[in-house]
Every structure is written in C-alpha cells, then in structure tokens.
Amino acid sequence: MEAFAQFVPLILIFAIMYFLLIRPQQKKVKEHQAMVAALRRGDQVVTQGGIVGKVAKVKEDGELEIEIADGVKVRVIQHTIASVVSKTEPAK
C-alpha cells in the first residue's frame, strides 16, 4: 500500500498535464484541420508566414494557389494557412 501511495502524486501530475496541456492542444489541431478542409475558392486567408491573399484554386494534393496581387499567384501547402479572414458564400 505504501508503494502505491508514492505513485499517487505522479498520477495526479500526469492527469493535470493531460487536462491543461495535451487535451487543449488536440482540440486546437482538430479545429485547424477542419478549417483547412473547409477552404474553397474565394476565401481570404493568412498564411503562417504572414502573406494575405485570396484562394484562387484548391488542388487535390494538399496545395492551394493563392492570389496575393493582381496576376500574382503563389502555391502554398494547405496546412500553412494560419487563419481565414473572410469566407465566401457557397454556390447554389
């Protein structure tokens, strides 16, 4: 019984770390994946590098083509999108 009592603080520390660090991070990753999966043409986005542009094309292989100025298009990886500034309305 005394040996088990020595492990109780370690178990409590792990439980606290799980609920304060690991679980919120997993939730944030799921939200980011959902945001990236919902990207479509016309959305205005910000990349992790700070580039602001409008999605010109969503490619099948995990890439996006972003128009950052008139006639200037950049290819980026979908997962480098930090946030979506404005969403377009779905086509009917």
PDB file as gemmi writes it, atoms N, CA and C in Angstrom:
CRYST1    1.000    1.000    1.000  90.00  90.00  90.00 P 1                      
ATOM      1  N   MET A   1       0.828  -1.196   0.000  1.00  0.00           N  
ATOM      2  CA  MET A   1       0.000   0.000   0.000  1.00  0.00           C  
ATOM      3  C   MET A   1       0.868   1.254   0.000  1.00  0.00           C  
ATOM      4  N   GLU A   2       2.000   1.156   0.677  1.00  0.00           N  
ATOM      5  CA  GLU A   2       2.907   2.309   0.743  1.00  0.00           C  
ATOM      6  C   GLU A   2       3.525   2.608  -0.619  1.00  0.00           C  
ATOM      7  N   ALA A   3       3.780   1.587  -1.404  1.00  0.00           N  
ATOM      8  CA  ALA A   3       4.350   1.785  -2.743  1.00  0.00           C  
ATOM      9  C   ALA A   3       3.336   2.483  -3.649  1.00  0.00           C  
ATOM     10  N   PHE A   4       2.075   2.130  -3.515  1.00  0.00           N  
ATOM     11  CA  PHE A   4       1.034   2.773  -4.311  1.00  0.00           C  
ATOM     12  C   PHE A   4       0.899   4.246  -3.942  1.00  0.00           C  
ATOM     13  N   ALA A   5       1.041   4.568  -2.684  1.00  0.00           N  
ATOM     14  CA  ALA A   5       0.920   5.952  -2.217  1.00  0.00           C  
ATOM     15  C   ALA A   5       2.025   6.824  -2.804  1.00  0.00           C  
ATOM     16  N   GLN A   6       3.151   6.237  -3.131  1.00  0.00           N  
ATOM     17  CA  GLN A   6       4.241   7.001  -3.726  1.00  0.00           C  
ATOM     18  C   GLN A   6       3.933   7.375  -5.182  1.00  0.00           C  
ATOM     19  N   PHE A   7       3.117   6.571  -5.852  1.00  0.00           N  
ATOM     20  CA  PHE A   7       2.779   6.846  -7.243  1.00  0.00           C  
ATOM     21  C   PHE A   7       1.596   7.793  -7.415  1.00  0.00           C  
ATOM     22  N   VAL A   8       0.851   8.043  -6.367  1.00  0.00           N  
ATOM     23  CA  VAL A   8      -0.312   8.922  -6.453  1.00  0.00           C  
ATOM     24  C   VAL A   8       0.069  10.327  -6.926  1.00  0.00           C  
ATOM     25  N   PRO A   9       1.117  10.957  -6.387  1.00  0.00           N  
ATOM     26  CA  PRO A   9       1.477  12.290  -6.901  1.00  0.00           C  
ATOM     27  C   PRO A   9       1.852  12.282  -8.387  1.00  0.00           C  
ATOM     28  N   LEU A  10       2.539  11.242  -8.849  1.00  0.00           N  
ATOM     29  CA  LEU A  10       2.892  11.152 -10.268  1.00  0.00           C  
ATOM     30  C   LEU A  10       1.643  11.014 -11.136  1.00  0.00           C  
ATOM     31  N   ILE A  11       0.695  10.235 -10.685  1.00  0.00           N  
ATOM     32  CA  ILE A  11      -0.550  10.072 -11.428  1.00  0.00           C  
ATOM     33  C   ILE A  11      -1.313  11.388 -11.472  1.00  0.00           C  
ATOM     34  N   LEU A  12      -1.351  12.106 -10.366  1.00  0.00           N  
ATOM     35  CA  LEU A  12      -2.019  13.400 -10.327  1.00  0.00           C  
ATOM     36  C   LEU A  12      -1.341  14.418 -11.249  1.00  0.00           C  
ATOM     37  N   ILE A  13      -0.028  14.427 -11.277  1.00  0.00           N  
ATOM     38  CA  ILE A  13       0.715  15.341 -12.147  1.00  0.00           C  
ATOM     39  C   ILE A  13       0.396  15.028 -13.610  1.00  0.00           C  
ATOM     40  N   PHE A  14       0.373  13.742 -13.965  1.00  0.00           N  
ATOM     41  CA  PHE A  14       0.048  13.366 -15.339  1.00  0.00           C  
ATOM     42  C   PHE A  14      -1.377  13.784 -15.703  1.00  0.00           C  
ATOM     43  N   ALA A  15      -2.321  13.584 -14.789  1.00  0.00           N  
ATOM     44  CA  ALA A  15      -3.713  13.959 -15.057  1.00  0.00           C  
ATOM     45  C   ALA A  15      -3.841  15.467 -15.254  1.00  0.00           C  
ATOM     46  N   ILE A  16      -3.164  16.248 -14.437  1.00  0.00           N  
ATOM     47  CA  ILE A  16      -3.201  17.706 -14.567  1.00  0.00           C  
ATOM     48  C   ILE A  16      -2.576  18.136 -15.890  1.00  0.00           C  
ATOM     49  N   MET A  17      -1.441  17.545 -16.247  1.00  0.00           N  
ATOM     50  CA  MET A  17      -0.787  17.870 -17.519  1.00  0.00           C  
ATOM     51  C   MET A  17      -1.695  17.525 -18.695  1.00  0.00           C  
ATOM     52  N   TYR A  18      -2.396  16.404 -18.609  1.00  0.00           N  
ATOM     53  CA  TYR A  18      -3.286  15.997 -19.692  1.00  0.00           C  
ATOM     54  C   TYR A  18      -4.402  17.016 -19.887  1.00  0.00           C  
ATOM     55  N   PHE A  19      -5.063  17.410 -18.802  1.00  0.00           N  
ATOM     56  CA  PHE A  19      -6.203  18.303 -18.930  1.00  0.00           C  
ATOM     57  C   PHE A  19      -5.815  19.758 -19.188  1.00  0.00           C  
ATOM     58  N   LEU A  20      -4.617  20.157 -18.810  1.00  0.00           N  
ATOM     59  CA  LEU A  20      -4.214  21.550 -19.025  1.00  0.00           C  
ATOM     60  C   LEU A  20      -3.377  21.771 -20.281  1.00  0.00           C  
ATOM     61  N   LEU A  21      -2.681  20.748 -20.760  1.00  0.00           N  
ATOM     62  CA  LEU A  21      -1.793  20.937 -21.911  1.00  0.00           C  
ATOM     63  C   LEU A  21      -2.161  20.074 -23.118  1.00  0.00           C  
ATOM     64  N   ILE A  22      -2.272  18.788 -22.930  1.00  0.00           N  
ATOM     65  CA  ILE A  22      -2.425  17.874 -24.056  1.00  0.00           C  
ATOM     66  C   ILE A  22      -3.811  17.994 -24.684  1.00  0.00           C  
ATOM     67  N   ARG A  23      -4.849  17.959 -23.897  1.00  0.00           N  
ATOM     68  CA  ARG A  23      -6.210  17.981 -24.415  1.00  0.00           C  
ATOM     69  C   ARG A  23      -6.545  19.274 -25.168  1.00  0.00           C  
ATOM     70  N   PRO A  24      -6.213  20.464 -24.638  1.00  0.00           N  
ATOM     71  CA  PRO A  24      -6.479  21.686 -25.415  1.00  0.00           C  
ATOM     72  C   PRO A  24      -5.710  21.735 -26.732  1.00  0.00           C  
ATOM     73  N   GLN A  25      -4.490  21.210 -26.745  1.00  0.00           N  
ATOM     74  CA  GLN A  25      -3.704  21.204 -27.979  1.00  0.00           C  
ATOM     75  C   GLN A  25      -4.346  20.295 -29.025  1.00  0.00           C  
ATOM     76  N   GLN A  26      -4.857  19.146 -28.605  1.00  0.00           N  
ATOM     77  CA  GLN A  26      -5.531  18.250 -29.530  1.00  0.00           C  
ATOM     78  C   GLN A  26      -6.786  18.905 -30.103  1.00  0.00           C  
ATOM     79  N   LYS A  27      -7.509  19.645 -29.279  1.00  0.00           N  
ATOM     80  CA  LYS A  27      -8.705  20.340 -29.740  1.00  0.00           C  
ATOM     81  C   LYS A  27      -8.349  21.409 -30.775  1.00  0.00           C  
ATOM     82  N   LYS A  28      -7.264  22.127 -30.524  1.00  0.00           N  
ATOM     83  CA  LYS A  28      -6.817  23.168 -31.449  1.00  0.00           C  
ATOM     84  C   LYS A  28      -6.405  22.558 -32.794  1.00  0.00           C  
ATOM     85  N   VAL A  29      -5.746  21.428 -32.773  1.00  0.00           N  
ATOM     86  CA  VAL A  29      -5.325  20.753 -34.007  1.00  0.00           C  
ATOM     87  C   VAL A  29      -6.550  20.295 -34.801  1.00  0.00           C  
ATOM     88  N   LYS A  30      -7.558  19.752 -34.132  1.00  0.00           N  
ATOM     89  CA  LYS A  30      -8.773  19.321 -34.828  1.00  0.00           C  
ATOM     90  C   LYS A  30      -9.492  20.501 -35.465  1.00  0.00           C  
ATOM     91  N   GLU A  31      -9.552  21.637 -34.774  1.00  0.00           N  
ATOM     92  CA  GLU A  31     -10.188  22.828 -35.325  1.00  0.00           C  
ATOM     93  C   GLU A  31      -9.443  23.325 -36.558  1.00  0.00           C  
ATOM     94  N   HIS A  32      -8.103  23.298 -36.499  1.00  0.00           N  
ATOM     95  CA  HIS A  32      -7.295  23.737 -37.636  1.00  0.00           C  
ATOM     96  C   HIS A  32      -7.503  22.819 -38.835  1.00  0.00           C  
ATOM     97  N   GLN A  33      -7.557  21.509 -38.597  1.00  0.00           N  
ATOM     98  CA  GLN A  33      -7.783  20.565 -39.691  1.00  0.00           C  
ATOM     99  C   GLN A  33      -9.153  20.781 -40.331  1.00  0.00           C  
ATOM    100  N   ALA A  34     -10.157  21.070 -39.518  1.00  0.00           N  
ATOM    101  CA  ALA A  34     -11.493  21.329 -40.054  1.00  0.00           C  
ATOM    102  C   ALA A  34     -11.502  22.618 -40.873  1.00  0.00           C  
ATOM    103  N   MET A  35     -10.783  23.649 -40.386  1.00  0.00           N  
ATOM    104  CA  MET A  35     -10.709  24.916 -41.115  1.00  0.00           C  
ATOM    105  C   MET A  35     -10.035  24.712 -42.475  1.00  0.00           C  
ATOM    106  N   VAL A  36      -8.944  23.969 -42.492  1.00  0.00           N  
ATOM    107  CA  VAL A  36      -8.208  23.727 -43.737  1.00  0.00           C  
ATOM    108  C   VAL A  36      -9.054  22.899 -44.699  1.00  0.00           C  
ATOM    109  N   ALA A  37      -9.782  21.924 -44.186  1.00  0.00           N  
ATOM    110  CA  ALA A  37     -10.618  21.086 -45.049  1.00  0.00           C  
ATOM    111  C   ALA A  37     -11.771  21.880 -45.657  1.00  0.00           C  
ATOM    112  N   ALA A  38     -12.207  22.954 -44.991  1.00  0.00           N  
ATOM    113  CA  ALA A  38     -13.338  23.741 -45.471  1.00  0.00           C  
ATOM    114  C   ALA A  38     -12.931  24.875 -46.409  1.00  0.00           C  
ATOM    115  N   LEU A  39     -11.639  25.005 -46.715  1.00  0.00           N  
ATOM    116  CA  LEU A  39     -11.196  26.075 -47.612  1.00  0.00           C  
ATOM    117  C   LEU A  39     -11.743  25.856 -49.016  1.00  0.00           C  
ATOM    118  N   ARG A  40     -12.134  26.953 -49.641  1.00  0.00           N  
ATOM    119  CA  ARG A  40     -12.595  26.882 -51.027  1.00  0.00           C  
ATOM    120  C   ARG A  40     -12.222  28.175 -51.752  1.00  0.00           C  
ATOM    121  N   ARG A  41     -12.427  28.147 -53.045  1.00  0.00           N  
ATOM    122  CA  ARG A  41     -12.056  29.270 -53.904  1.00  0.00           C  
ATOM    123  C   ARG A  41     -12.772  30.546 -53.459  1.00  0.00           C  
ATOM    124  N   GLY A  42     -12.020  31.634 -53.352  1.00  0.00           N  
ATOM    125  CA  GLY A  42     -12.586  32.927 -52.979  1.00  0.00           C  
ATOM    126  C   GLY A  42     -12.387  33.290 -51.523  1.00  0.00           C  
ATOM    127  N   ASP A  43     -11.986  32.342 -50.677  1.00  0.00           N  
ATOM    128  CA  ASP A  43     -11.743  32.643 -49.266  1.00  0.00           C  
ATOM    129  C   ASP A  43     -10.492  33.512 -49.140  1.00  0.00           C  
ATOM    130  N   GLN A  44     -10.554  34.498 -48.269  1.00  0.00           N  
ATOM    131  CA  GLN A  44      -9.372  35.313 -47.999  1.00  0.00           C  
ATOM    132  C   GLN A  44      -8.677  34.716 -46.777  1.00  0.00           C  
ATOM    133  N   VAL A  45      -7.379  34.415 -46.927  1.00  0.00           N  
ATOM    134  CA  VAL A  45      -6.638  33.694 -45.890  1.00  0.00           C  
ATOM    135  C   VAL A  45      -5.345  34.413 -45.531  1.00  0.00           C  
ATOM    136  N   VAL A  46      -4.797  34.031 -44.373  1.00  0.00           N  
ATOM    137  CA  VAL A  46      -3.486  34.492 -43.928  1.00  0.00           C  
ATOM    138  C   VAL A  46      -2.635  33.252 -43.703  1.00  0.00           C  
ATOM    139  N   THR A  47      -1.429  33.227 -44.293  1.00  0.00           N  
ATOM    140  CA  THR A  47      -0.534  32.087 -44.095  1.00  0.00           C  
ATOM    141  C   THR A  47       0.271  32.286 -42.820  1.00  0.00           C  
ATOM    142  N   GLN A  48       0.968  31.247 -42.401  1.00  0.00           N  
ATOM    143  CA  GLN A  48       1.803  31.344 -41.209  1.00  0.00           C  
ATOM    144  C   GLN A  48       2.966  32.304 -41.417  1.00  0.00           C  
ATOM    145  N   GLY A  49       3.321  32.543 -42.660  1.00  0.00           N  
ATOM    146  CA  GLY A  49       4.379  33.488 -42.979  1.00  0.00           C  
ATOM    147  C   GLY A  49       3.892  34.929 -43.022  1.00  0.00           C  
ATOM    148  N   GLY A  50       2.577  35.132 -42.873  1.00  0.00           N  
ATOM    149  CA  GLY A  50       2.032  36.478 -42.851  1.00  0.00           C  
ATOM    150  C   GLY A  50       1.538  36.985 -44.191  1.00  0.00           C  
ATOM    151  N   ILE A  51       1.480  36.132 -45.188  1.00  0.00           N  
ATOM    152  CA  ILE A  51       1.009  36.541 -46.505  1.00  0.00           C  
ATOM    153  C   ILE A  51      -0.518  36.495 -46.514  1.00  0.00           C  
ATOM    154  N   VAL A  52      -1.122  37.597 -46.943  1.00  0.00           N  
ATOM    155  CA  VAL A  52      -2.577  37.677 -47.041  1.00  0.00           C  
ATOM    156  C   VAL A  52      -2.958  37.568 -48.506  1.00  0.00           C  
ATOM    157  N   GLY A  53      -3.918  36.711 -48.805  1.00  0.00           N  
ATOM    158  CA  GLY A  53      -4.327  36.547 -50.189  1.00  0.00           C  
ATOM    159  C   GLY A  53      -5.668  35.867 -50.299  1.00  0.00           C  
ATOM    160  N   LYS A  54      -6.108  35.704 -51.530  1.00  0.00           N  
ATOM    161  CA  LYS A  54      -7.390  35.077 -51.811  1.00  0.00           C  
ATOM    162  C   LYS A  54      -7.128  33.742 -52.500  1.00  0.00           C  
ATOM    163  N   VAL A  55      -7.825  32.712 -52.066  1.00  0.00           N  
ATOM    164  CA  VAL A  55      -7.648  31.377 -52.639  1.00  0.00           C  
ATOM    165  C   VAL A  55      -8.151  31.390 -54.082  1.00  0.00           C  
ATOM    166  N   ALA A  56      -7.249  31.070 -55.002  1.00  0.00           N  
ATOM    167  CA  ALA A  56      -7.603  31.028 -56.414  1.00  0.00           C  
ATOM    168  C   ALA A  56      -7.962  29.614 -56.845  1.00  0.00           C  
ATOM    169  N   LYS A  57      -7.287  28.616 -56.261  1.00  0.00           N  
ATOM    170  CA  LYS A  57      -7.535  27.232 -56.648  1.00  0.00           C  
ATOM    171  C   LYS A  57      -7.155  26.316 -55.489  1.00  0.00           C  
ATOM    172  N   VAL A  58      -7.989  25.326 -55.233  1.00  0.00           N  
ATOM    173  CA  VAL A  58      -7.697  24.296 -54.244  1.00  0.00           C  
ATOM    174  C   VAL A  58      -7.336  23.039 -55.016  1.00  0.00           C  
ATOM    175  N   LYS A  59      -6.110  22.565 -54.844  1.00  0.00           N  
ATOM    176  CA  LYS A  59      -5.647  21.396 -55.583  1.00  0.00           C  
ATOM    177  C   LYS A  59      -5.841  20.139 -54.745  1.00  0.00           C  
ATOM    178  N   GLU A  60      -5.835  19.007 -55.401  1.00  0.00           N  
ATOM    179  CA  GLU A  60      -6.078  17.720 -54.753  1.00  0.00           C  
ATOM    180  C   GLU A  60      -4.931  17.273 -53.851  1.00  0.00           C  
ATOM    181  N   ASP A  61      -3.715  17.649 -54.160  1.00  0.00           N  
ATOM    182  CA  ASP A  61      -2.548  17.123 -53.460  1.00  0.00           C  
ATOM    183  C   ASP A  61      -2.143  17.953 -52.239  1.00  0.00           C  
ATOM    184  N   GLY A  62      -3.070  18.653 -51.610  1.00  0.00           N  
ATOM    185  CA  GLY A  62      -2.770  19.400 -50.398  1.00  0.00           C  
ATOM    186  C   GLY A  62      -2.163  20.761 -50.643  1.00  0.00           C  
ATOM    187  N   GLU A  63      -2.308  21.279 -51.831  1.00  0.00           N  
ATOM    188  CA  GLU A  63      -1.776  22.599 -52.152  1.00  0.00           C  
ATOM    189  C   GLU A  63      -2.907  23.567 -52.454  1.00  0.00           C  
ATOM    190  N   LEU A  64      -2.610  24.837 -52.253  1.00  0.00           N  
ATOM    191  CA  LEU A  64      -3.524  25.913 -52.613  1.00  0.00           C  
ATOM    192  C   LEU A  64      -2.790  26.865 -53.530  1.00  0.00           C  
ATOM    193  N   GLU A  65      -3.524  27.503 -54.400  1.00  0.00           N  
ATOM    194  CA  GLU A  65      -2.964  28.580 -55.201  1.00  0.00           C  
ATOM    195  C   GLU A  65      -3.608  29.857 -54.675  1.00  0.00           C  
ATOM    196  N   ILE A  66      -2.788  30.761 -54.140  1.00  0.00           N  
ATOM    197  CA  ILE A  66      -3.286  31.985 -53.522  1.00  0.00           C  
ATOM    198  C   ILE A  66      -2.878  33.178 -54.366  1.00  0.00           C  
ATOM    199  N   GLU A  67      -3.837  34.038 -54.651  1.00  0.00           N  
ATOM    200  CA  GLU A  67      -3.560  35.265 -55.395  1.00  0.00           C  
ATOM    201  C   GLU A  67      -3.290  36.367 -54.370  1.00  0.00           C  
ATOM    202  N   ILE A  68      -2.037  36.874 -54.366  1.00  0.00           N  
ATOM    203  CA  ILE A  68      -1.663  37.897 -53.388  1.00  0.00           C  
ATOM    204  C   ILE A  68      -1.716  39.301 -53.972  1.00  0.00           C  
ATOM    205  N   ALA A  69      -1.775  39.407 -55.296  1.00  0.00           N  
ATOM    206  CA  ALA A  69      -1.941  40.680 -56.001  1.00  0.00           C  
ATOM    207  C   ALA A  69      -2.528  40.349 -57.365  1.00  0.00           C  
ATOM    208  N   ASP A  70      -2.910  41.358 -58.107  1.00  0.00           N  
ATOM    209  CA  ASP A  70      -3.483  41.115 -59.430  1.00  0.00           C  
ATOM    210  C   ASP A  70      -2.479  40.387 -60.312  1.00  0.00           C  
ATOM    211  N   GLY A  71      -2.819  39.172 -60.690  1.00  0.00           N  
ATOM    212  CA  GLY A  71      -1.955  38.392 -61.572  1.00  0.00           C  
ATOM    213  C   GLY A  71      -0.787  37.714 -60.889  1.00  0.00           C  
ATOM    214  N   VAL A  72      -0.643  37.855 -59.572  1.00  0.00           N  
ATOM    215  CA  VAL A  72       0.462  37.223 -58.846  1.00  0.00           C  
ATOM    216  C   VAL A  72      -0.114  36.098 -57.993  1.00  0.00           C  
ATOM    217  N   LYS A  73       0.215  34.859 -58.373  1.00  0.00           N  
ATOM    218  CA  LYS A  73      -0.293  33.691 -57.651  1.00  0.00           C  
ATOM    219  C   LYS A  73       0.866  32.922 -57.042  1.00  0.00           C  
ATOM    220  N   VAL A  74       0.616  32.425 -55.823  1.00  0.00           N  
ATOM    221  CA  VAL A  74       1.633  31.688 -55.078  1.00  0.00           C  
ATOM    222  C   VAL A  74       1.049  30.339 -54.693  1.00  0.00           C  
ATOM    223  N   ARG A  75       1.845  29.279 -54.816  1.00  0.00           N  
ATOM    224  CA  ARG A  75       1.414  27.954 -54.372  1.00  0.00           C  
ATOM    225  C   ARG A  75       1.893  27.746 -52.942  1.00  0.00           C  
ATOM    226  N   VAL A  76       0.985  27.326 -52.073  1.00  0.00           N  
ATOM    227  CA  VAL A  76       1.332  27.043 -50.680  1.00  0.00           C  
ATOM    228  C   VAL A  76       0.707  25.715 -50.267  1.00  0.00           C  
ATOM    229  N   ILE A  77       1.259  25.134 -49.220  1.00  0.00           N  
ATOM    230  CA  ILE A  77       0.708  23.916 -48.636  1.00  0.00           C  
ATOM    231  C   ILE A  77      -0.505  24.296 -47.798  1.00  0.00           C  
ATOM    232  N   GLN A  78      -1.575  23.512 -47.858  1.00  0.00           N  
ATOM    233  CA  GLN A  78      -2.812  23.838 -47.150  1.00  0.00           C  
ATOM    234  C   GLN A  78      -2.603  24.021 -45.650  1.00  0.00           C  
ATOM    235  N   HIS A  79      -1.756  23.221 -45.049  1.00  0.00           N  
ATOM    236  CA  HIS A  79      -1.596  23.268 -43.598  1.00  0.00           C  
ATOM    237  C   HIS A  79      -0.805  24.481 -43.120  1.00  0.00           C  
ATOM    238  N   THR A  80      -0.288  25.298 -44.056  1.00  0.00           N  
ATOM    239  CA  THR A  80       0.402  26.522 -43.636  1.00  0.00           C  
ATOM    240  C   THR A  80      -0.551  27.701 -43.521  1.00  0.00           C  
ATOM    241  N   ILE A  81      -1.837  27.468 -43.701  1.00  0.00           N  
ATOM    242  CA  ILE A  81      -2.835  28.533 -43.536  1.00  0.00           C  
ATOM    243  C   ILE A  81      -3.063  28.736 -42.043  1.00  0.00           C  
ATOM    244  N   ALA A  82      -2.837  29.964 -41.580  1.00  0.00           N  
ATOM    245  CA  ALA A  82      -2.998  30.265 -40.158  1.00  0.00           C  
ATOM    246  C   ALA A  82      -4.441  30.600 -39.819  1.00  0.00           C  
ATOM    247  N   SER A  83      -5.106  31.382 -40.670  1.00  0.00           N  
ATOM    248  CA  SER A  83      -6.498  31.733 -40.391  1.00  0.00           C  
ATOM    249  C   SER A  83      -7.216  32.124 -41.674  1.00  0.00           C  
ATOM    250  N   VAL A  84      -8.517  32.078 -41.591  1.00  0.00           N  
ATOM    251  CA  VAL A  84      -9.372  32.503 -42.699  1.00  0.00           C  
ATOM    252  C   VAL A  84      -9.974  33.842 -42.302  1.00  0.00           C  
ATOM    253  N   VAL A  85      -9.677  34.884 -43.090  1.00  0.00           N  
ATOM    254  CA  VAL A  85     -10.153  36.225 -42.778  1.00  0.00           C  
ATOM    255  C   VAL A  85     -11.617  36.371 -43.152  1.00  0.00           C  
ATOM    256  N   SER A  86     -11.980  35.951 -44.364  1.00  0.00           N  
ATOM    257  CA  SER A  86     -13.389  36.023 -44.777  1.00  0.00           C  
ATOM    258  C   SER A  86     -13.711  34.826 -45.636  1.00  0.00           C  
ATOM    259  N   LYS A  87     -14.895  34.279 -45.401  1.00  0.00           N  
ATOM    260  CA  LYS A  87     -15.371  33.119 -46.155  1.00  0.00           C  
ATOM    261  C   LYS A  87     -16.289  33.601 -47.278  1.00  0.00           C  
ATOM    262  N   THR A  88     -16.308  32.843 -48.365  1.00  0.00           N  
ATOM    263  CA  THR A  88     -17.242  33.125 -49.442  1.00  0.00           C  
ATOM    264  C   THR A  88     -18.518  32.327 -49.194  1.00  0.00           C  
ATOM    265  N   GLU A  89     -19.591  32.811 -49.764  1.00  0.00           N  
ATOM    266  CA  GLU A  89     -20.861  32.094 -49.647  1.00  0.00           C  
ATOM    267  C   GLU A  89     -20.836  30.888 -50.585  1.00  0.00           C  
ATOM    268  N   PRO A  90     -21.385  29.764 -50.147  1.00  0.00           N  
ATOM    269  CA  PRO A  90     -21.399  28.598 -51.029  1.00  0.00           C  
ATOM    270  C   PRO A  90     -22.290  28.833 -52.244  1.00  0.00           C  
ATOM    271  N   ALA A  91     -21.880  28.291 -53.376  1.00  0.00           N  
ATOM    272  CA  ALA A  91     -22.641  28.435 -54.610  1.00  0.00           C  
ATOM    273  C   ALA A  91     -23.905  27.581 -54.535  1.00  0.00           C  
ATOM    274  N   LYS A  92     -24.996  28.133 -55.062  1.00  0.00           N  
ATOM    275  CA  LYS A  92     -26.272  27.396 -55.023  1.00  0.00           C  
ATOM    276  C   LYS A  92     -26.595  26.808 -56.365  1.00  0.00           C  
TER     277      LYS A  92                                                      
END                                                                             
